[in-house]
Amino acid sequence: QLQLVESGGGSVQAGGSLRLSCAASYGTGCMAWFRQVPGKEREGVAAINPAESTDYADSVKGRFTVSRDNAKNTLYLEMNNLKPEDTAMYYCAAKPDWRISFITHDYFYWGQGTQVTVSS
């Protein structure tokens, strides 16, 4: 069973930056960041496969950068120019195949989440 452990969340003011990390217990295919606020569905934020093909939600393009270190089995999300609407619980997800996806049901493995709070 693949284990995913996120870190790096916290509270920042609007315009600030945070870097999230997700350590996987072993190498896998496509990895992604999702986020969720209470009462809303979980939404895809950024995804990357082992070949480093990426995709982003329109709301974060130009502000967030997803990357991975395949040697360390670690996924990252660099978040710049944060906005209050970025406030959410951020989850790391992974699946064995390499297809980029933002469909939650495609992902077999999930981390426990890390909270990001952006104040205005």
CSV table of N, CA, C and O in Angstrom, one decimal:
chain,number,residue,atom,x,y,z
A,1,GLN,N,0.8,-1.2,0.0
A,1,GLN,CA,0.0,0.0,0.0
A,1,GLN,C,0.9,1.2,0.0
A,1,GLN,O,1.7,1.4,0.9
A,2,LEU,N,0.7,2.1,-1.0
A,2,LEU,CA,1.5,3.3,-1.1
A,2,LEU,C,1.1,4.3,0.0
A,2,LEU,O,-0.1,4.5,0.2
A,3,GLN,N,2.0,4.9,0.7
A,3,GLN,CA,1.7,5.9,1.7
A,3,GLN,C,2.2,7.2,1.2
A,3,GLN,O,3.2,7.4,0.6
A,4,LEU,N,1.3,8.2,1.5
A,4,LEU,CA,1.6,9.6,1.1
A,4,LEU,C,1.5,10.5,2.3
A,4,LEU,O,0.5,10.5,3.0
A,5,VAL,N,2.6,11.3,2.5
A,5,VAL,CA,2.6,12.2,3.7
A,5,VAL,C,2.9,13.6,3.2
A,5,VAL,O,4.0,13.9,2.7
A,6,GLU,N,1.9,14.5,3.4
A,6,GLU,CA,2.1,15.9,3.0
A,6,GLU,C,2.7,16.7,4.2
A,6,GLU,O,2.5,16.3,5.3
A,7,SER,N,3.3,17.8,3.8
A,7,SER,CA,3.8,18.8,4.7
A,7,SER,C,3.9,20.1,4.1
A,7,SER,O,3.9,20.2,2.8
A,8,GLY,N,4.1,21.2,4.9
A,8,GLY,CA,4.3,22.5,4.3
A,8,GLY,C,3.2,23.4,4.4
A,8,GLY,O,3.3,24.6,4.0
A,9,GLY,N,2.0,23.0,4.8
A,9,GLY,CA,0.9,23.9,4.9
A,9,GLY,C,1.1,25.0,6.0
A,9,GLY,O,2.1,24.9,6.8
A,10,GLY,N,0.2,25.9,6.0
A,10,GLY,CA,0.3,27.0,7.0
A,10,GLY,C,-0.5,28.1,6.7
A,10,GLY,O,-1.4,28.1,5.9
A,11,SER,N,-0.3,29.2,7.4
A,11,SER,CA,-1.1,30.5,7.3
A,11,SER,C,-0.2,31.6,6.7
A,11,SER,O,0.9,31.8,7.3
A,12,VAL,N,-0.7,32.2,5.7
A,12,VAL,CA,0.1,33.3,5.1
A,12,VAL,C,-0.9,34.4,4.7
A,12,VAL,O,-2.1,34.2,4.6
A,13,GLN,N,-0.3,35.6,4.5
A,13,GLN,CA,-1.2,36.7,4.0
A,13,GLN,C,-1.2,36.7,2.5
A,13,GLN,O,-0.4,36.1,1.8
A,14,ALA,N,-2.3,37.3,2.0
A,14,ALA,CA,-2.4,37.4,0.5
A,14,ALA,C,-1.2,37.9,-0.1
A,14,ALA,O,-0.6,38.9,0.4
A,15,GLY,N,-0.8,37.3,-1.2
A,15,GLY,CA,0.4,37.7,-1.9
A,15,GLY,C,1.7,36.9,-1.5
A,15,GLY,O,2.7,37.0,-2.1
A,16,GLY,N,1.5,36.1,-0.4
A,16,GLY,CA,2.6,35.3,0.1
A,16,GLY,C,2.8,34.0,-0.7
A,16,GLY,O,2.1,33.7,-1.7
A,17,SER,N,3.7,33.2,-0.2
A,17,SER,CA,4.1,32.0,-0.8
A,17,SER,C,4.2,30.8,0.2
A,17,SER,O,4.5,31.1,1.4
A,18,LEU,N,3.9,29.6,-0.3
A,18,LEU,CA,4.1,28.4,0.5
A,18,LEU,C,4.6,27.3,-0.5
A,18,LEU,O,4.3,27.4,-1.7
A,19,ARG,N,5.3,26.4,0.1
A,19,ARG,CA,5.7,25.2,-0.7
A,19,ARG,C,5.2,23.9,0.0
A,19,ARG,O,5.6,23.7,1.2
A,20,LEU,N,4.4,23.2,-0.6
A,20,LEU,CA,3.9,21.9,-0.1
A,20,LEU,C,4.8,20.8,-0.6
A,20,LEU,O,5.3,20.8,-1.7
A,21,SER,N,5.0,19.7,0.2
A,21,SER,CA,5.7,18.6,-0.2
A,21,SER,C,4.8,17.3,0.1
A,21,SER,O,4.0,17.3,1.0
A,22,CYS,N,5.1,16.3,-0.6
A,22,CYS,CA,4.3,15.0,-0.4
A,22,CYS,C,5.3,13.9,-0.6
A,22,CYS,O,5.8,13.7,-1.8
A,23,ALA,N,5.7,13.2,0.4
A,23,ALA,CA,6.6,12.1,0.3
A,23,ALA,C,5.9,10.8,0.2
A,23,ALA,O,5.0,10.4,0.9
A,24,ALA,N,6.2,10.0,-0.9
A,24,ALA,CA,5.6,8.7,-1.2
A,24,ALA,C,6.5,7.6,-0.7
A,24,ALA,O,7.8,7.8,-0.8
A,25,SER,N,5.9,6.5,-0.3
A,25,SER,CA,6.7,5.4,0.3
A,25,SER,C,7.5,4.7,-0.8
A,25,SER,O,8.5,4.0,-0.6
A,26,TYR,N,7.0,4.8,-2.1
A,26,TYR,CA,7.7,4.2,-3.2
A,26,TYR,C,7.3,4.9,-4.5
A,26,TYR,O,6.3,5.7,-4.5
A,27,GLY,N,8.0,4.7,-5.6
A,27,GLY,CA,7.7,5.4,-6.8
A,27,GLY,C,6.4,5.0,-7.4
A,27,GLY,O,5.9,3.9,-7.3
A,28,THR,N,5.7,6.0,-8.1
A,28,THR,CA,4.4,5.7,-8.7
A,28,THR,C,4.2,6.5,-10.0
A,28,THR,O,5.2,7.1,-10.4
A,29,GLY,N,3.1,6.4,-10.5
A,29,GLY,CA,2.8,7.1,-11.8
A,29,GLY,C,2.4,8.6,-11.6
A,29,GLY,O,3.2,9.3,-11.0
A,30,CYS,N,1.3,8.9,-12.2
A,30,CYS,CA,0.8,10.3,-12.0
A,30,CYS,C,0.6,10.7,-10.6
A,30,CYS,O,0.0,9.9,-9.8
A,31,MET,N,1.0,11.9,-10.2
A,31,MET,CA,0.8,12.4,-8.9
A,31,MET,C,0.1,13.8,-9.0
A,31,MET,O,0.3,14.5,-10.0
A,32,ALA,N,-0.7,14.1,-8.1
A,32,ALA,CA,-1.5,15.3,-8.2
A,32,ALA,C,-1.8,16.0,-6.8
A,32,ALA,O,-1.7,15.3,-5.8
A,33,TRP,N,-2.0,17.3,-6.9
A,33,TRP,CA,-2.5,18.0,-5.7
A,33,TRP,C,-4.0,18.3,-6.0
A,33,TRP,O,-4.4,18.8,-7.0
A,34,PHE,N,-4.8,18.1,-5.0
A,34,PHE,CA,-6.2,18.4,-4.9
A,34,PHE,C,-6.4,19.4,-3.7
A,34,PHE,O,-5.6,19.4,-2.8
A,35,ARG,N,-7.5,20.1,-3.7
A,35,ARG,CA,-7.9,20.9,-2.6
A,35,ARG,C,-9.4,20.8,-2.3
A,35,ARG,O,-10.2,20.6,-3.3
A,36,GLN,N,-9.7,21.1,-1.1
A,36,GLN,CA,-11.2,21.0,-0.7
A,36,GLN,C,-11.5,21.9,0.4
A,36,GLN,O,-10.7,22.0,1.4
A,37,VAL,N,-12.6,22.6,0.3
A,37,VAL,CA,-13.1,23.5,1.3
A,37,VAL,C,-14.4,22.8,1.8
A,37,VAL,O,-15.1,22.1,1.1
A,38,PRO,N,-14.8,23.0,3.1
A,38,PRO,CA,-16.0,22.4,3.6
A,38,PRO,C,-17.2,22.8,2.8
A,38,PRO,O,-17.4,23.9,2.4
A,39,GLY,N,-18.0,21.7,2.4
A,39,GLY,CA,-19.2,22.0,1.7
A,39,GLY,C,-19.0,22.0,0.2
A,39,GLY,O,-20.0,22.1,-0.5
A,40,LYS,N,-17.8,21.8,-0.3
A,40,LYS,CA,-17.5,21.8,-1.7
A,40,LYS,C,-16.8,20.5,-2.1
A,40,LYS,O,-16.2,19.9,-1.3
A,41,GLU,N,-16.9,20.2,-3.4
A,41,GLU,CA,-16.2,19.0,-3.9
A,41,GLU,C,-14.7,19.2,-4.0
A,41,GLU,O,-14.3,20.4,-4.1
A,42,ARG,N,-14.0,18.2,-3.9
A,42,ARG,CA,-12.6,18.2,-4.0
A,42,ARG,C,-12.2,18.5,-5.4
A,42,ARG,O,-12.8,18.0,-6.4
A,43,GLU,N,-11.3,19.5,-5.6
A,43,GLU,CA,-11.0,19.9,-7.0
A,43,GLU,C,-9.5,19.7,-7.3
A,43,GLU,O,-8.6,19.9,-6.4
A,44,GLY,N,-9.2,19.4,-8.5
A,44,GLY,CA,-7.8,19.2,-8.9
A,44,GLY,C,-7.1,20.5,-9.1
A,44,GLY,O,-7.7,21.5,-9.6
A,45,VAL,N,-5.8,20.6,-8.6
A,45,VAL,CA,-5.1,21.8,-8.7
A,45,VAL,C,-3.9,21.7,-9.7
A,45,VAL,O,-3.8,22.6,-10.5
A,46,ALA,N,-3.1,20.6,-9.5
A,46,ALA,CA,-2.0,20.4,-10.4
A,46,ALA,C,-1.7,19.0,-10.4
A,46,ALA,O,-1.8,18.3,-9.4
A,47,ALA,N,-1.2,18.5,-11.6
A,47,ALA,CA,-0.8,17.1,-11.7
A,47,ALA,C,0.5,17.0,-12.6
A,47,ALA,O,0.8,17.8,-13.4
A,48,ILE,N,1.2,15.9,-12.3
A,48,ILE,CA,2.5,15.7,-13.0
A,48,ILE,C,2.7,14.2,-13.1
A,48,ILE,O,2.4,13.4,-12.1
A,49,ASN,N,3.3,13.7,-14.2
A,49,ASN,CA,3.6,12.3,-14.3
A,49,ASN,C,5.1,12.1,-14.3
A,49,ASN,O,5.9,13.1,-14.2
A,50,PRO,N,5.6,10.9,-14.3
A,50,PRO,CA,7.1,10.7,-14.1
A,50,PRO,C,7.9,11.3,-15.3
A,50,PRO,O,9.1,11.6,-15.1
A,51,ALA,N,7.3,11.5,-16.4
A,51,ALA,CA,7.9,12.2,-17.5
A,51,ALA,C,7.9,13.7,-17.4
A,51,ALA,O,8.4,14.4,-18.3
A,52,GLU,N,7.3,14.2,-16.3
A,52,GLU,CA,7.2,15.6,-16.0
A,52,GLU,C,6.3,16.4,-16.9
A,52,GLU,O,6.4,17.6,-17.0
A,53,SER,N,5.3,15.7,-17.5
A,53,SER,CA,4.2,16.4,-18.1
A,53,SER,C,3.3,16.9,-17.0
A,53,SER,O,3.1,16.2,-16.0
A,54,THR,N,2.8,18.1,-17.2
A,54,THR,CA,2.0,18.7,-16.1
A,54,THR,C,0.7,19.3,-16.7
A,54,THR,O,0.5,19.5,-17.9
A,55,ASP,N,-0.2,19.6,-15.7
A,55,ASP,CA,-1.4,20.3,-16.0
A,55,ASP,C,-1.9,21.0,-14.8
A,55,ASP,O,-1.5,20.6,-13.7
A,56,TYR,N,-2.6,22.1,-15.0
A,56,TYR,CA,-3.0,23.0,-13.9
A,56,TYR,C,-4.4,23.4,-14.0
A,56,TYR,O,-4.9,23.5,-15.1
A,57,ALA,N,-5.1,23.6,-12.9
A,57,ALA,CA,-6.4,24.2,-12.9
A,57,ALA,C,-6.2,25.7,-13.4
A,57,ALA,O,-5.2,26.3,-13.1
A,58,ASP,N,-7.2,26.2,-14.1
A,58,ASP,CA,-7.1,27.5,-14.7
A,58,ASP,C,-6.9,28.6,-13.5
A,58,ASP,O,-6.2,29.6,-13.7
A,59,SER,N,-7.5,28.3,-12.4
A,59,SER,CA,-7.4,29.3,-11.3
A,59,SER,C,-6.0,29.4,-10.7
A,59,SER,O,-5.8,30.4,-10.0
A,60,VAL,N,-5.1,28.5,-11.0
A,60,VAL,CA,-3.8,28.6,-10.4
A,60,VAL,C,-2.7,28.8,-11.4
A,60,VAL,O,-1.5,28.9,-11.0
A,61,LYS,N,-3.0,28.7,-12.7
A,61,LYS,CA,-2.0,28.8,-13.7
A,61,LYS,C,-1.2,30.1,-13.6
A,61,LYS,O,-1.8,31.2,-13.4
A,62,GLY,N,0.1,30.1,-13.7
A,62,GLY,CA,0.9,31.3,-13.6
A,62,GLY,C,1.3,31.6,-12.1
A,62,GLY,O,2.1,32.4,-11.9
A,63,ARG,N,0.6,30.9,-11.1
A,63,ARG,CA,0.9,31.2,-9.7
A,63,ARG,C,1.5,29.9,-9.0
A,63,ARG,O,2.4,30.1,-8.1
A,64,PHE,N,1.0,28.8,-9.4
A,64,PHE,CA,1.5,27.5,-8.8
A,64,PHE,C,2.4,26.7,-9.8
A,64,PHE,O,2.2,26.8,-11.0
A,65,THR,N,3.4,26.0,-9.2
A,65,THR,CA,4.2,25.2,-10.0
A,65,THR,C,4.3,23.8,-9.3
A,65,THR,O,4.7,23.7,-8.1
A,66,VAL,N,4.0,22.8,-10.1
A,66,VAL,CA,4.1,21.4,-9.6
A,66,VAL,C,5.4,20.8,-10.1
A,66,VAL,O,5.8,21.0,-11.2
A,67,SER,N,6.1,20.0,-9.2
A,67,SER,CA,7.3,19.3,-9.6
A,67,SER,C,7.4,18.1,-8.8
A,67,SER,O,6.7,17.8,-7.9
A,68,ARG,N,8.3,17.2,-9.2
A,68,ARG,CA,8.6,16.0,-8.5
A,68,ARG,C,10.0,15.6,-8.6
A,68,ARG,O,10.7,15.9,-9.6
A,69,ASP,N,10.5,14.9,-7.6
A,69,ASP,CA,11.8,14.4,-7.5
A,69,ASP,C,11.7,12.9,-7.5
A,69,ASP,O,11.3,12.3,-6.5
A,70,ASN,N,11.8,12.2,-8.7
A,70,ASN,CA,11.6,10.8,-8.8
A,70,ASN,C,12.5,10.0,-8.0
A,70,ASN,O,12.2,8.9,-7.5
A,71,ALA,N,13.8,10.5,-7.8
A,71,ALA,CA,14.7,9.8,-7.0
A,71,ALA,C,14.3,9.7,-5.5
A,71,ALA,O,14.7,8.8,-4.8
A,72,LYS,N,13.7,10.8,-5.1
A,72,LYS,CA,13.2,10.9,-3.7
A,72,LYS,C,11.8,10.5,-3.5
A,72,LYS,O,11.3,10.6,-2.4
A,73,ASN,N,11.1,10.2,-4.6
A,73,ASN,CA,9.6,9.8,-4.5
A,73,ASN,C,8.8,11.0,-3.8
A,73,ASN,O,8.0,10.7,-3.0
A,74,THR,N,9.1,12.2,-4.2
A,74,THR,CA,8.5,13.3,-3.5
A,74,THR,C,7.9,14.3,-4.6
A,74,THR,O,8.5,14.6,-5.6
A,75,LEU,N,6.7,14.7,-4.2
A,75,LEU,CA,6.0,15.7,-5.0
A,75,LEU,C,6.0,17.0,-4.3
A,75,LEU,O,5.9,17.1,-3.1
A,76,TYR,N,6.0,18.1,-5.1
A,76,TYR,CA,6.1,19.5,-4.6
A,76,TYR,C,5.0,20.3,-5.2
A,76,TYR,O,4.6,20.1,-6.3
A,77,LEU,N,4.6,21.3,-4.5
A,77,LEU,CA,3.7,22.4,-5.1
A,77,LEU,C,4.2,23.7,-4.5
A,77,LEU,O,4.1,24.0,-3.4
A,78,GLU,N,4.8,24.5,-5.4
A,78,GLU,CA,5.2,25.9,-5.1
A,78,GLU,C,4.0,26.8,-5.4
A,78,GLU,O,3.6,26.8,-6.5
A,79,MET,N,3.6,27.5,-4.4
A,79,MET,CA,2.4,28.4,-4.5
A,79,MET,C,2.8,29.8,-4.2
A,79,MET,O,3.3,30.1,-3.1
A,80,ASN,N,2.7,30.6,-5.2
A,80,ASN,CA,3.1,32.1,-5.2
A,80,ASN,C,1.8,32.9,-5.4
A,80,ASN,O,0.8,32.5,-5.9
A,81,ASN,N,2.0,34.2,-4.9
A,81,ASN,CA,0.9,35.1,-5.1
A,81,ASN,C,-0.4,34.5,-4.6
A,81,ASN,O,-1.5,34.6,-5.2
A,82,LEU,N,-0.4,34.0,-3.4
A,82,LEU,CA,-1.6,33.3,-2.8
A,82,LEU,C,-2.7,34.3,-2.6
A,82,LEU,O,-2.5,35.4,-2.2
A,83,LYS,N,-3.9,33.8,-2.8
A,83,LYS,CA,-5.1,34.6,-2.6
A,83,LYS,C,-6.0,33.9,-1.6
A,83,LYS,O,-5.9,32.7,-1.3
A,84,PRO,N,-6.9,34.7,-0.9
A,84,PRO,CA,-7.8,34.1,0.1
A,84,PRO,C,-8.6,32.9,-0.5
A,84,PRO,O,-8.8,32.0,0.3
A,85,GLU,N,-8.9,32.9,-1.7
A,85,GLU,CA,-9.7,31.8,-2.3
A,85,GLU,C,-8.9,30.6,-2.5
A,85,GLU,O,-9.4,29.5,-2.9
A,86,ASP,N,-7.6,30.6,-2.2
A,86,ASP,CA,-6.7,29.4,-2.2
A,86,ASP,C,-6.8,28.7,-0.9
A,86,ASP,O,-6.3,27.6,-0.8
A,87,THR,N,-7.5,29.3,0.1
A,87,THR,CA,-7.6,28.6,1.4
A,87,THR,C,-8.4,27.3,1.2
A,87,THR,O,-9.5,27.3,0.7
A,88,ALA,N,-7.8,26.2,1.7
A,88,ALA,CA,-8.4,24.9,1.6
A,88,ALA,C,-7.5,23.9,2.3
A,88,ALA,O,-6.3,24.2,2.6
A,89,MET,N,-8.0,22.7,2.4
A,89,MET,CA,-7.2,21.5,2.8
A,89,MET,C,-6.6,21.0,1.4
A,89,MET,O,-7.4,20.7,0.5
A,90,TYR,N,-5.3,20.9,1.4
A,90,TYR,CA,-4.6,20.4,0.2
A,90,TYR,C,-4.2,18.9,0.4
A,90,TYR,O,-3.6,18.6,1.4
A,91,TYR,N,-4.6,18.1,-0.6
A,91,TYR,CA,-4.3,16.7,-0.6
A,91,TYR,C,-3.4,16.3,-1.7
A,91,TYR,O,-3.6,16.7,-2.9
A,92,CYS,N,-2.5,15.4,-1.4
A,92,CYS,CA,-1.6,14.7,-2.4
A,92,CYS,C,-2.3,13.4,-2.8
A,92,CYS,O,-2.9,12.7,-2.0
A,93,ALA,N,-2.3,13.1,-4.1
A,93,ALA,CA,-2.9,11.9,-4.6
A,93,ALA,C,-1.9,11.2,-5.6
A,93,ALA,O,-1.1,11.9,-6.3
A,94,ALA,N,-2.1,9.9,-5.8
A,94,ALA,CA,-1.2,9.2,-6.7
A,94,ALA,C,-1.9,8.0,-7.3
A,94,ALA,O,-2.9,7.5,-6.7
A,95,LYS,N,-1.5,7.6,-8.5
A,95,LYS,CA,-2.0,6.4,-9.2
A,95,LYS,C,-1.0,5.8,-10.0
A,95,LYS,O,0.0,6.4,-10.4
A,96,PRO,N,-1.1,4.5,-10.3
A,96,PRO,CA,0.0,3.8,-11.0
A,96,PRO,C,0.2,4.2,-12.4
A,96,PRO,O,1.4,4.2,-12.9
A,97,ASP,N,-0.8,4.6,-13.2
A,97,ASP,CA,-0.6,4.9,-14.6
A,97,ASP,C,-0.1,6.3,-14.7
A,97,ASP,O,-0.2,7.1,-13.8
A,98,TRP,N,0.3,6.7,-15.9
A,98,TRP,CA,1.0,8.0,-16.1
A,98,TRP,C,0.0,9.0,-16.7
A,98,TRP,O,0.4,10.2,-16.9
A,99,ARG,N,-1.2,8.7,-16.9
A,99,ARG,CA,-2.2,9.6,-17.6
A,99,ARG,C,-2.5,10.8,-16.6
A,99,ARG,O,-2.9,10.5,-15.5
A,100,ILE,N,-2.4,12.0,-17.1
A,100,ILE,CA,-2.7,13.2,-16.3
A,100,ILE,C,-4.2,13.2,-16.1
A,100,ILE,O,-5.0,13.1,-17.1
A,101,SER,N,-4.6,13.4,-14.9
A,101,SER,CA,-6.1,13.5,-14.6
A,101,SER,C,-6.4,14.3,-13.4
A,101,SER,O,-5.6,14.4,-12.5
A,102,PHE,N,-7.5,15.0,-13.4
A,102,PHE,CA,-8.1,15.7,-12.3
A,102,PHE,C,-9.3,15.1,-11.8
A,102,PHE,O,-10.1,15.7,-11.0
A,103,ILE,N,-9.6,13.8,-12.1
A,103,ILE,CA,-10.7,13.1,-11.7
A,103,ILE,C,-10.4,12.4,-10.4
A,103,ILE,O,-9.5,11.5,-10.4
A,104,THR,N,-11.1,12.7,-9.3
A,104,THR,CA,-10.7,12.1,-8.0
A,104,THR,C,-10.8,10.6,-8.0
A,104,THR,O,-9.9,9.9,-7.4
A,105,HIS,N,-11.7,10.0,-8.7
A,105,HIS,CA,-11.9,8.6,-8.7
A,105,HIS,C,-10.8,7.8,-9.4
A,105,HIS,O,-10.7,6.6,-9.3
A,106,ASP,N,-10.0,8.6,-10.2
A,106,ASP,CA,-8.9,7.9,-10.9
A,106,ASP,C,-7.7,7.6,-9.9
A,106,ASP,O,-6.9,6.8,-10.3
A,107,TYR,N,-7.7,8.3,-8.8
A,107,TYR,CA,-6.6,8.1,-7.9
A,107,TYR,C,-6.8,7.1,-6.8
A,107,TYR,O,-7.9,7.1,-6.1
A,108,PHE,N,-5.9,6.2,-6.7
A,108,PHE,CA,-6.0,5.1,-5.7
A,108,PHE,C,-5.5,5.5,-4.3
A,108,PHE,O,-6.0,5.0,-3.3
A,109,TYR,N,-4.6,6.4,-4.2
A,109,TYR,CA,-3.9,6.7,-3.0
A,109,TYR,C,-4.0,8.2,-2.6
A,109,TYR,O,-3.8,9.0,-3.5
A,110,TRP,N,-4.2,8.5,-1.4
A,110,TRP,CA,-4.4,9.8,-0.9
A,110,TRP,C,-3.6,10.0,0.4
A,110,TRP,O,-3.5,9.1,1.2
A,111,GLY,N,-3.1,11.3,0.5
A,111,GLY,CA,-2.5,11.7,1.8
A,111,GLY,C,-3.6,12.2,2.8
A,111,GLY,O,-4.8,12.2,2.4
A,112,GLN,N,-3.1,12.6,4.0
A,112,GLN,CA,-4.1,13.0,5.0
A,112,GLN,C,-4.5,14.4,4.9
A,112,GLN,O,-5.4,14.9,5.5
A,113,GLY,N,-3.7,15.2,4.1
A,113,GLY,CA,-4.1,16.6,3.8
A,113,GLY,C,-3.3,17.5,4.7
A,113,GLY,O,-2.8,17.2,5.8
A,114,THR,N,-3.0,18.7,4.2
A,114,THR,CA,-2.4,19.8,4.9
A,114,THR,C,-3.1,21.1,4.6
A,114,THR,O,-3.5,21.4,3.5
A,115,GLN,N,-3.4,21.8,5.7
A,115,GLN,CA,-4.2,23.0,5.6
A,115,GLN,C,-3.4,24.2,5.1
A,115,GLN,O,-2.3,24.5,5.6
A,116,VAL,N,-4.0,24.9,4.2
A,116,VAL,CA,-3.4,26.2,3.7
A,116,VAL,C,-4.5,27.3,4.0
A,116,VAL,O,-5.6,27.2,3.5
A,117,THR,N,-4.1,28.3,4.7
A,117,THR,CA,-5.0,29.4,5.0
A,117,THR,C,-4.3,30.7,4.5
A,117,THR,O,-3.2,31.0,4.9
A,118,VAL,N,-5.1,31.5,3.7
A,118,VAL,CA,-4.6,32.7,3.2
A,118,VAL,C,-5.5,33.9,3.6
A,118,VAL,O,-6.7,33.8,3.4
A,119,SER,N,-4.9,34.8,4.4
A,119,SER,CA,-5.7,35.9,4.9
A,119,SER,C,-5.6,37.1,4.0
A,119,SER,O,-4.5,37.4,3.5
A,120,SER,N,-6.6,37.9,4.0
A,120,SER,CA,-6.6,39.2,3.2
A,120,SER,C,-6.0,40.4,3.9
A,120,SER,O,-5.8,40.3,5.1
